[in-house]
Short mmCIF file of C-alpha atoms in Angstrom, two decimals:
data_model
loop_
_atom_site.label_atom_id
_atom_site.label_comp_id
_atom_site.label_asym_id
_atom_site.label_seq_id
_atom_site.Cartn_x
_atom_site.Cartn_y
_atom_site.Cartn_z
CA UNK V 1 29.86 7.95 1.11
CA UNK V 2 29.07 7.92 -2.61
CA UNK V 3 30.91 4.62 -2.96
CA UNK V 4 28.78 3.16 -0.21
CA UNK V 5 25.60 4.19 -2.03
CA UNK V 6 26.92 2.70 -5.29
CA UNK V 7 27.65 -0.62 -3.60
CA UNK V 8 24.30 -0.57 -1.81
CA UNK V 9 22.46 0.15 -5.05
CA UNK V 10 24.22 -2.66 -6.87
CA UNK V 11 23.43 -5.13 -4.07
CA UNK V 12 19.81 -3.98 -4.16
CA UNK V 13 19.75 -4.50 -7.93
CA UNK V 14 21.18 -8.03 -7.66
CA UNK V 15 18.56 -8.94 -5.03
CA UNK V 16 15.84 -7.52 -7.28
CA UNK V 17 17.12 -9.76 -10.09
CA UNK V 18 16.82 -12.74 -7.73
CA UNK V 19 13.22 -11.76 -7.02
CA UNK V 20 12.68 -11.51 -10.76
CA UNK V 21 13.48 -15.24 -10.93
CA UNK V 22 10.27 -15.92 -8.98
CA UNK V 23 8.38 -13.65 -11.37
CA UNK V 24 9.67 -15.70 -14.30
CA UNK V 25 9.12 -19.24 -13.00
CA UNK V 26 5.70 -18.49 -11.50
CA UNK V 27 4.04 -21.01 -11.12
CA UNK V 28 0.78 -19.03 -10.89
CA UNK V 29 -0.07 -15.54 -12.10
CA UNK V 30 -0.41 -14.13 -8.58
CA UNK V 31 3.06 -15.40 -7.65
CA UNK V 32 4.40 -13.25 -10.45
CA UNK V 33 2.26 -10.33 -9.32
CA UNK V 34 3.67 -10.62 -5.79
CA UNK V 35 7.26 -10.62 -7.04
CA UNK V 36 6.57 -7.63 -9.28
CA UNK V 37 5.05 -5.76 -6.33
CA UNK V 38 8.16 -6.35 -4.22
CA UNK V 39 10.41 -5.23 -7.08
CA UNK V 40 8.32 -2.09 -7.52
CA UNK V 41 8.62 -1.15 -3.85
CA UNK V 42 12.38 -1.56 -4.02
CA UNK V 43 12.55 0.48 -7.23
CA UNK V 44 11.28 3.43 -5.17
CA UNK V 45 14.31 3.11 -2.90
CA UNK V 46 16.62 2.63 -5.87
CA UNK V 47 15.32 5.80 -7.54
CA UNK V 48 16.21 7.87 -4.47
CA UNK V 49 19.70 6.31 -4.39
CA UNK V 50 20.15 7.21 -8.07
CA UNK V 51 19.08 10.76 -7.24
CA UNK V 52 21.71 10.92 -4.49
CA UNK V 53 24.44 9.75 -6.84
CA UNK V 54 23.48 12.37 -9.45
CA UNK V 55 23.18 15.11 -6.76
CA UNK V 56 19.65 15.74 -7.95
CA UNK V 57 17.54 14.29 -5.14
CA UNK V 58 14.88 17.00 -5.16
CA UNK V 59 13.73 15.89 -8.61
CA UNK V 60 14.16 12.13 -8.20
CA UNK V 61 12.24 12.08 -4.92
CA UNK V 62 9.13 13.31 -6.76
CA UNK V 63 9.58 10.59 -9.37
CA UNK V 64 9.96 8.03 -6.57
CA UNK V 65 6.77 9.25 -4.89
CA UNK V 66 4.82 8.99 -8.15
CA UNK V 67 6.33 5.56 -8.77
CA UNK V 68 5.24 4.32 -5.34
CA UNK V 69 1.67 5.51 -5.96
CA UNK V 70 1.60 3.98 -9.43
CA UNK V 71 2.99 0.67 -8.19
CA UNK V 72 0.26 0.45 -5.57
CA UNK V 73 -2.47 1.18 -8.13
CA UNK V 74 -1.05 -1.42 -10.56
CA UNK V 75 -1.03 -4.07 -7.84
CA UNK V 76 -4.58 -3.31 -6.74
CA UNK V 77 -5.92 -3.25 -10.32
CA UNK V 78 -4.19 -6.48 -11.36
CA UNK V 79 -5.27 -8.39 -8.27
CA UNK V 80 -8.83 -7.16 -8.86
CA UNK V 81 -8.55 -8.57 -12.37
CA UNK V 82 -7.45 -11.98 -11.11
CA UNK V 83 -10.15 -12.13 -8.43
CA UNK V 84 -12.34 -15.23 -9.06
CA UNK V 85 -10.09 -16.30 -11.92
CA UNK V 86 -10.49 -20.05 -11.75
CA UNK V 87 -7.37 -20.96 -13.67
CA UNK V 88 -4.28 -19.16 -12.47
CA UNK V 89 -1.56 -21.52 -13.65
CA UNK V 90 -0.10 -20.74 -17.09
CA UNK V 91 -1.13 -24.07 -18.61
CA UNK V 92 -4.73 -23.16 -17.98
CA UNK V 93 -5.03 -20.08 -20.14
CA UNK V 94 -6.79 -21.02 -23.32
CA UNK V 95 -5.91 -24.69 -23.28
CA UNK V 96 -8.48 -25.53 -20.63
CA UNK V 97 -11.50 -25.05 -22.85
CA UNK V 98 -10.18 -27.38 -25.51
CA UNK V 99 -9.23 -30.15 -23.10
CA UNK V 100 -12.36 -29.92 -20.97
CA UNK V 101 -14.05 -32.88 -22.61
CA UNK V 102 -10.88 -34.90 -23.09
CA UNK V 103 -10.04 -34.85 -19.38
CA UNK V 104 -13.15 -36.86 -18.47
CA UNK H 1 28.61 9.64 13.27
CA UNK H 2 25.76 10.26 10.85
CA UNK H 3 27.52 8.11 8.27
CA UNK H 4 27.64 5.18 10.68
CA UNK H 5 23.90 5.46 11.42
CA UNK H 6 23.16 5.59 7.68
CA UNK H 7 25.34 2.54 7.03
CA UNK H 8 23.77 0.53 9.86
CA UNK H 9 20.19 1.33 8.76
CA UNK H 10 21.05 0.59 5.14
CA UNK H 11 22.75 -2.66 6.10
CA UNK H 12 19.72 -3.77 8.13
CA UNK H 13 17.44 -2.96 5.20
CA UNK H 14 19.61 -4.82 2.69
CA UNK H 15 19.89 -7.85 4.94
CA UNK H 16 16.15 -8.07 5.55
CA UNK H 17 15.54 -7.64 1.82
CA UNK H 18 18.00 -10.49 1.24
CA UNK H 19 16.04 -12.75 3.60
CA UNK H 20 12.80 -11.63 1.96
CA UNK H 21 14.19 -12.67 -1.41
CA UNK H 22 15.35 -16.02 -0.07
CA UNK H 23 11.94 -16.49 1.50
CA UNK H 24 10.15 -15.68 -1.74
CA UNK H 25 12.32 -18.19 -3.57
CA UNK H 26 12.23 -20.98 -0.96
CA UNK H 27 8.80 -21.10 0.69
CA UNK H 28 6.64 -23.97 -0.51
CA UNK H 29 3.38 -22.29 -1.50
CA UNK H 30 1.80 -19.00 -2.46
CA UNK H 31 0.46 -18.10 0.98
CA UNK H 32 3.72 -18.55 2.88
CA UNK H 33 5.56 -16.65 0.14
CA UNK H 34 3.17 -13.79 0.80
CA UNK H 35 4.29 -13.88 4.45
CA UNK H 36 7.86 -13.19 3.38
CA UNK H 37 6.86 -10.62 0.77
CA UNK H 38 4.45 -8.70 2.97
CA UNK H 39 6.56 -8.37 6.09
CA UNK H 40 10.13 -8.15 4.91
CA UNK H 41 9.17 -5.74 2.17
CA UNK H 42 7.75 -3.10 4.53
CA UNK H 43 10.56 -3.35 7.03
CA UNK H 44 13.44 -3.32 4.55
CA UNK H 45 12.03 -0.42 2.53
CA UNK H 46 11.32 1.67 5.61
CA UNK H 47 14.77 0.96 7.10
CA UNK H 48 16.56 1.97 3.89
CA UNK H 49 14.42 5.08 3.46
CA UNK H 50 15.08 6.10 7.06
CA UNK H 51 18.78 5.72 6.36
CA UNK H 52 18.40 8.07 3.39
CA UNK H 53 16.49 10.56 5.59
CA UNK H 54 19.26 10.56 8.21
CA UNK H 55 21.83 11.19 5.46
CA UNK H 56 20.16 14.54 4.75
CA UNK H 57 21.00 15.81 8.24
CA UNK H 58 24.59 16.34 7.05
CA UNK H 59 23.98 19.86 5.72
CA UNK H 60 20.63 21.11 7.01
CA UNK H 61 19.02 23.56 4.59
CA UNK H 62 15.47 24.25 3.45
CA UNK H 63 15.83 22.03 0.39
CA UNK H 64 17.39 19.23 2.41
CA UNK H 65 14.57 19.33 4.95
CA UNK H 66 11.94 19.29 2.18
CA UNK H 67 13.58 16.25 0.56
CA UNK H 68 13.83 14.50 3.94
CA UNK H 69 10.15 15.12 4.67
CA UNK H 70 9.23 13.85 1.19
CA UNK H 71 11.20 10.65 1.76
CA UNK H 72 9.39 10.29 5.10
CA UNK H 73 6.08 10.67 3.22
CA UNK H 74 7.15 7.89 0.84
CA UNK H 75 8.00 5.57 3.72
CA UNK H 76 4.68 6.40 5.41
CA UNK H 77 2.89 5.60 2.15
CA UNK H 78 4.73 2.29 1.79
CA UNK H 79 3.90 1.52 5.42
CA UNK H 80 0.19 2.03 4.67
CA UNK H 81 0.01 0.66 1.13
CA UNK H 82 2.15 -2.45 1.23
CA UNK H 83 -0.07 -4.43 3.66
CA UNK H 84 -3.09 -3.36 1.62
CA UNK H 85 -1.49 -4.59 -1.60
CA UNK H 86 -0.53 -7.86 0.11
CA UNK H 87 -4.11 -8.20 1.28
CA UNK H 88 -5.45 -7.59 -2.26
CA UNK H 89 -3.13 -10.17 -3.84
CA UNK H 90 -3.75 -12.87 -1.24
CA UNK H 91 -7.50 -12.28 -1.39
CA UNK H 92 -7.39 -12.73 -5.18
CA UNK H 93 -5.53 -16.00 -4.69
CA UNK H 94 -7.96 -17.20 -2.02
CA UNK H 95 -11.02 -16.41 -4.13
CA UNK H 96 -9.49 -18.19 -7.13
CA UNK H 97 -9.17 -21.32 -5.03
CA UNK H 98 -5.41 -21.68 -4.55
CA UNK H 99 -5.02 -24.54 -2.07
CA UNK H 100 -2.71 -23.89 0.92
CA UNK H 101 0.29 -26.17 1.21
CA UNK H 102 0.37 -28.53 4.17
CA UNK H 103 2.83 -31.21 5.20
CA UNK H 104 0.25 -34.01 5.30
CA UNK H 105 -0.82 -33.40 1.73
CA UNK H 106 2.76 -33.39 0.54
CA UNK H 107 3.50 -36.68 2.31
CA UNK H 108 0.36 -38.24 0.85
CA UNK H 109 1.41 -37.06 -2.56
CA UNK H 110 4.80 -38.72 -2.25
CA UNK H 111 3.39 -42.13 -1.30
CA UNK L 1 -15.95 21.68 9.44
CA UNK L 2 -14.54 18.61 7.73
CA UNK L 3 -14.06 20.72 4.59
CA UNK L 4 -11.83 23.09 6.53
CA UNK L 5 -9.78 20.17 7.83
CA UNK L 6 -9.36 18.70 4.35
CA UNK L 7 -8.38 22.13 3.03
CA UNK L 8 -5.66 22.43 5.67
CA UNK L 9 -4.34 18.93 5.00
CA UNK L 10 -4.35 19.44 1.23
CA UNK L 11 -2.72 22.87 1.43
CA UNK L 12 0.11 21.70 3.69
CA UNK L 13 0.65 18.83 1.26
CA UNK L 14 0.79 21.33 -1.62
CA UNK L 15 3.41 23.44 0.16
CA UNK L 16 5.45 20.35 0.93
CA UNK L 17 5.43 19.06 -2.64
CA UNK L 18 5.94 22.34 -4.47
CA UNK L 19 8.71 23.69 -2.22
CA UNK L 20 8.16 27.22 -3.56
CA UNK L 21 6.82 29.88 -1.22
CA UNK L 22 6.24 32.89 -3.50
CA UNK L 23 2.84 34.53 -3.90
CA UNK L 24 2.01 33.00 -7.28
CA UNK L 25 2.46 29.38 -6.25
CA UNK L 26 0.73 29.91 -2.90
CA UNK L 27 -2.31 31.46 -4.63
CA UNK L 28 -2.50 28.55 -7.05
CA UNK L 29 -2.28 26.20 -4.09
CA UNK L 30 -5.07 27.93 -2.20
CA UNK L 31 -7.39 27.78 -5.21
CA UNK L 32 -6.76 24.14 -6.10
CA UNK L 33 -6.93 23.01 -2.46
CA UNK L 34 -10.23 24.86 -2.05
CA UNK L 35 -11.62 23.23 -5.18
CA UNK L 36 -10.57 19.72 -4.16
CA UNK L 37 -11.72 20.22 -0.57
CA UNK L 38 -15.10 21.47 -1.76
CA UNK L 39 -15.58 18.58 -4.21
CA UNK L 40 -14.25 15.58 -2.34
CA UNK L 41 -13.95 16.25 1.38
CA UNK L 42 -16.05 13.13 2.01
CA UNK L 43 -13.16 10.95 0.86
CA UNK L 44 -10.80 12.15 3.56
CA UNK L 45 -13.31 12.29 6.41
CA UNK L 46 -15.64 9.44 5.72
CA UNK L 47 -17.63 9.27 8.94
CA UNK L 48 -19.15 12.74 9.27
CA UNK L 49 -21.16 12.10 12.41
CA UNK L 50 -18.08 11.75 14.57
CA UNK L 51 -17.36 14.61 16.98
CA UNK L 52 -14.09 16.52 16.86
CA UNK L 53 -12.99 15.52 20.34
CA UNK L 54 -13.50 11.87 19.41
CA UNK L 55 -11.37 12.31 16.27
CA UNK L 56 -8.53 13.90 18.22
CA UNK L 57 -8.70 11.21 20.89
CA UNK L 58 -8.50 8.47 18.24
CA UNK L 59 -5.57 10.17 16.54
CA UNK L 60 -3.70 10.62 19.82
CA UNK L 61 -4.25 7.03 20.89
CA UNK L 62 -3.39 5.73 17.43
CA UNK L 63 -0.02 7.50 17.59
CA UNK L 64 0.51 5.95 21.03
CA UNK L 65 -0.26 2.56 19.42
CA UNK L 66 2.41 2.93 16.72
CA UNK L 67 5.56 2.11 18.79
CA UNK L 68 4.08 -1.24 19.78
CA UNK L 69 3.29 -1.93 16.11
CA UNK L 70 6.86 -1.01 15.17
CA UNK L 71 8.21 -3.50 17.69
CA UNK L 72 5.95 -6.19 16.22
CA UNK L 73 7.15 -5.40 12.68
CA UNK L 74 10.79 -5.84 13.75
CA UNK L 75 9.89 -9.12 15.48
CA UNK L 76 8.03 -10.39 12.41
CA UNK L 77 10.95 -9.54 10.12
CA UNK L 78 13.30 -11.42 12.44
CA UNK L 79 10.89 -14.36 12.39
CA UNK L 80 10.63 -14.39 8.59
CA UNK L 81 14.44 -14.12 8.35
CA UNK L 82 14.84 -17.07 10.72
CA UNK L 83 12.36 -19.18 8.75
CA UNK L 84 13.71 -18.27 5.33
CA UNK L 85 17.33 -19.00 6.21
CA UNK L 86 16.60 -22.17 8.19
CA UNK L 87 17.85 -25.21 6.24
CA UNK L 88 14.91 -27.45 7.22
CA UNK L 89 12.23 -24.78 6.93
CA UNK L 90 9.48 -27.13 5.76
CA UNK L 91 9.51 -29.01 9.04
CA UNK L 92 9.04 -25.83 11.04
CA UNK L 93 5.95 -24.43 9.39
CA UNK L 94 2.46 -25.82 9.53
CA UNK L 95 0.23 -23.43 7.58
CA UNK L 96 -3.42 -23.21 8.42
CA UNK L 97 -6.40 -21.03 7.60
CA UNK L 98 -8.63 -19.91 10.46
CA UNK L 99 -11.69 -17.71 10.96
CA UNK L 100 -12.75 -15.53 13.85
CA UNK L 101 -15.09 -12.67 14.62
CA UNK L 102 -13.77 -9.40 16.00
CA UNK L 103 -15.37 -7.09 18.54
CA UNK L 104 -14.12 -3.95 16.79
CA UNK L 105 -17.13 -2.26 15.22
CA UNK L 106 -15.86 0.85 13.44
CA UNK L 107 -14.74 0.46 9.83
CA UNK L 108 -11.43 2.26 10.20
CA UNK L 109 -10.67 0.14 13.26
CA UNK L 110 -11.23 -3.03 11.25
CA UNK L 111 -8.96 -1.78 8.47
CA UNK L 112 -6.19 -0.99 10.96
CA UNK L 113 -6.72 -4.36 12.60
CA UNK L 114 -6.40 -6.20 9.27
CA UNK L 115 -3.21 -4.35 8.39
CA UNK L 116 -1.78 -4.95 11.86
CA UNK L 117 -2.47 -8.68 11.58
CA UNK L 118 -0.56 -8.69 8.31
CA UNK L 119 2.40 -6.93 9.91
CA UNK L 120 2.69 -9.08 13.05
CA UNK L 121 4.72 -12.32 13.05
CA UNK L 122 3.32 -15.45 11.49
CA UNK L 123 -0.13 -14.25 10.49
CA UNK L 124 -1.62 -12.61 7.39
CA UNK L 125 -5.16 -11.43 6.67
CA UNK L 126 -6.85 -13.03 3.68
CA UNK L 127 -10.34 -11.55 3.86
CA UNK L 128 -12.46 -9.36 6.06
CA UNK L 129 -16.22 -9.26 5.72
CA UNK L 130 -18.41 -7.47 8.25
CA UNK L 131 -16.19 -8.16 11.24
CA UNK L 132 -15.36 -11.75 10.28
CA UNK L 133 -11.69 -12.31 9.51
CA UNK L 134 -10.10 -15.13 7.53
CA UNK L 135 -6.45 -15.40 8.56
CA UNK L 136 -3.61 -17.53 7.24
CA UNK L 137 -1.14 -18.49 9.96
CA UNK L 138 2.25 -20.13 9.51
CA UNK L 139 2.07 -22.03 12.76
CA UNK L 140 -0.43 -23.30 15.32
CA UNK L 141 1.17 -21.13 17.96
CA UNK L 142 0.46 -17.93 16.04
CA UNK L 143 -3.04 -19.07 15.11
CA UNK L 144 -3.89 -19.49 18.78
CA UNK L 145 -2.49 -16.04 19.56
CA UNK L 146 -5.29 -14.31 17.66
CA UNK L 147 -7.20 -12.11 18.30
CA UNK L 148 -5.46 -11.61 21.64
CA UNK L 149 -3.47 -8.60 22.71
CA UNK L 150 -3.74 -6.60 19.51
CA UNK L 151 -7.54 -6.54 19.59
CA UNK L 152 -7.47 -5.28 23.18
CA UNK L 153 -5.11 -2.47 22.20
CA UNK L 154 -7.17 -1.51 19.16
CA UNK L 155 -10.38 -1.55 21.19
CA UNK L 156 -8.75 0.98 23.44
CA UNK L 157 -7.97 3.14 20.38
CA UNK L 158 -11.14 2.90 18.31
CA UNK L 159 -13.76 1.42 20.59
CA UNK L 160 -16.28 3.25 22.74
CA UNK L 161 -15.26 3.97 26.30
CA UNK L 162 -17.65 1.52 27.94
CA UNK L 163 -16.74 -1.22 25.46
CA UNK L 164 -13.05 -0.89 26.25
CA UNK L 165 -13.64 -1.08 29.96
CA UNK L 166 -16.09 -3.97 29.83
#
């Protein structure tokens, strides 16, 4: 059964890396935030699997619980920060003010 | 018997997470990506966590029951929090004026 | 009364998380649960005017609502899987944003309704302001399906008796 959990954890990790691709290419800041949120939820599962493999679940399950709470708070806080942000694409940050006149 | 249930639940969770990942990578715009992220995320996490809960029925003891109930609490929290987080992200995108993708607009853009 | 309820909830949570049942830890738990229940019971039980029988009825009916929601979550995951793995996915979807007003009046009912919309196939809640929902749907079929059966079920859970019958 341990082998099964190792294989499952590795597959989970590979899929999380695929999701990380979306977090890297964007294109907007909230796309990245969404990918990071999904990765965080899956990290909770991965932490419990790691606890099973180390035969130390009773400690890792507390860490996983705290991680789930923290992940939720991070998502809420960051999306609050980007609320009403008019320029979400990465080209916009900073450059927009300089090119404002030139675009017209 | 218990092992088979754990494997089936875990396999379902991994497969739905796989489709969630494919959806996140393939869908055309931010809103439809949120569809994949919001739904598949809840289901795959809860399925995998339920598999881990069932695994603890192998050797029932006080510690094992406590861990199982804690994992159930985590899955309950994910079940409540993940739609809320999805809602917060998509509301931030909507208020910032991200335009939804539609087929007509894409065809006009290609002409 | 709501302080007693929050104390019981908090203390059972303490026992679950600590996992130690000796006198020292239990005493610590009683004191900290009492303190938190005294300071912030309003957070857990927001609407203080509600009667106890009403609370229990809502809880009971909400638990009866959960299996239906679970079935919808499975269906929506299957739907997302089908769309994501379909080779010509862009021809299948036709995203649209729609607005509608709900008949559910209580705040907690609206929150549950918004979360349920997010979890059912093809639809996702964008914003909710005073009973008016903005919903993003993947398809015209799902957009037309709102606020159909789910609102009826939630009215039965959170609505007043006469409202649910009428």
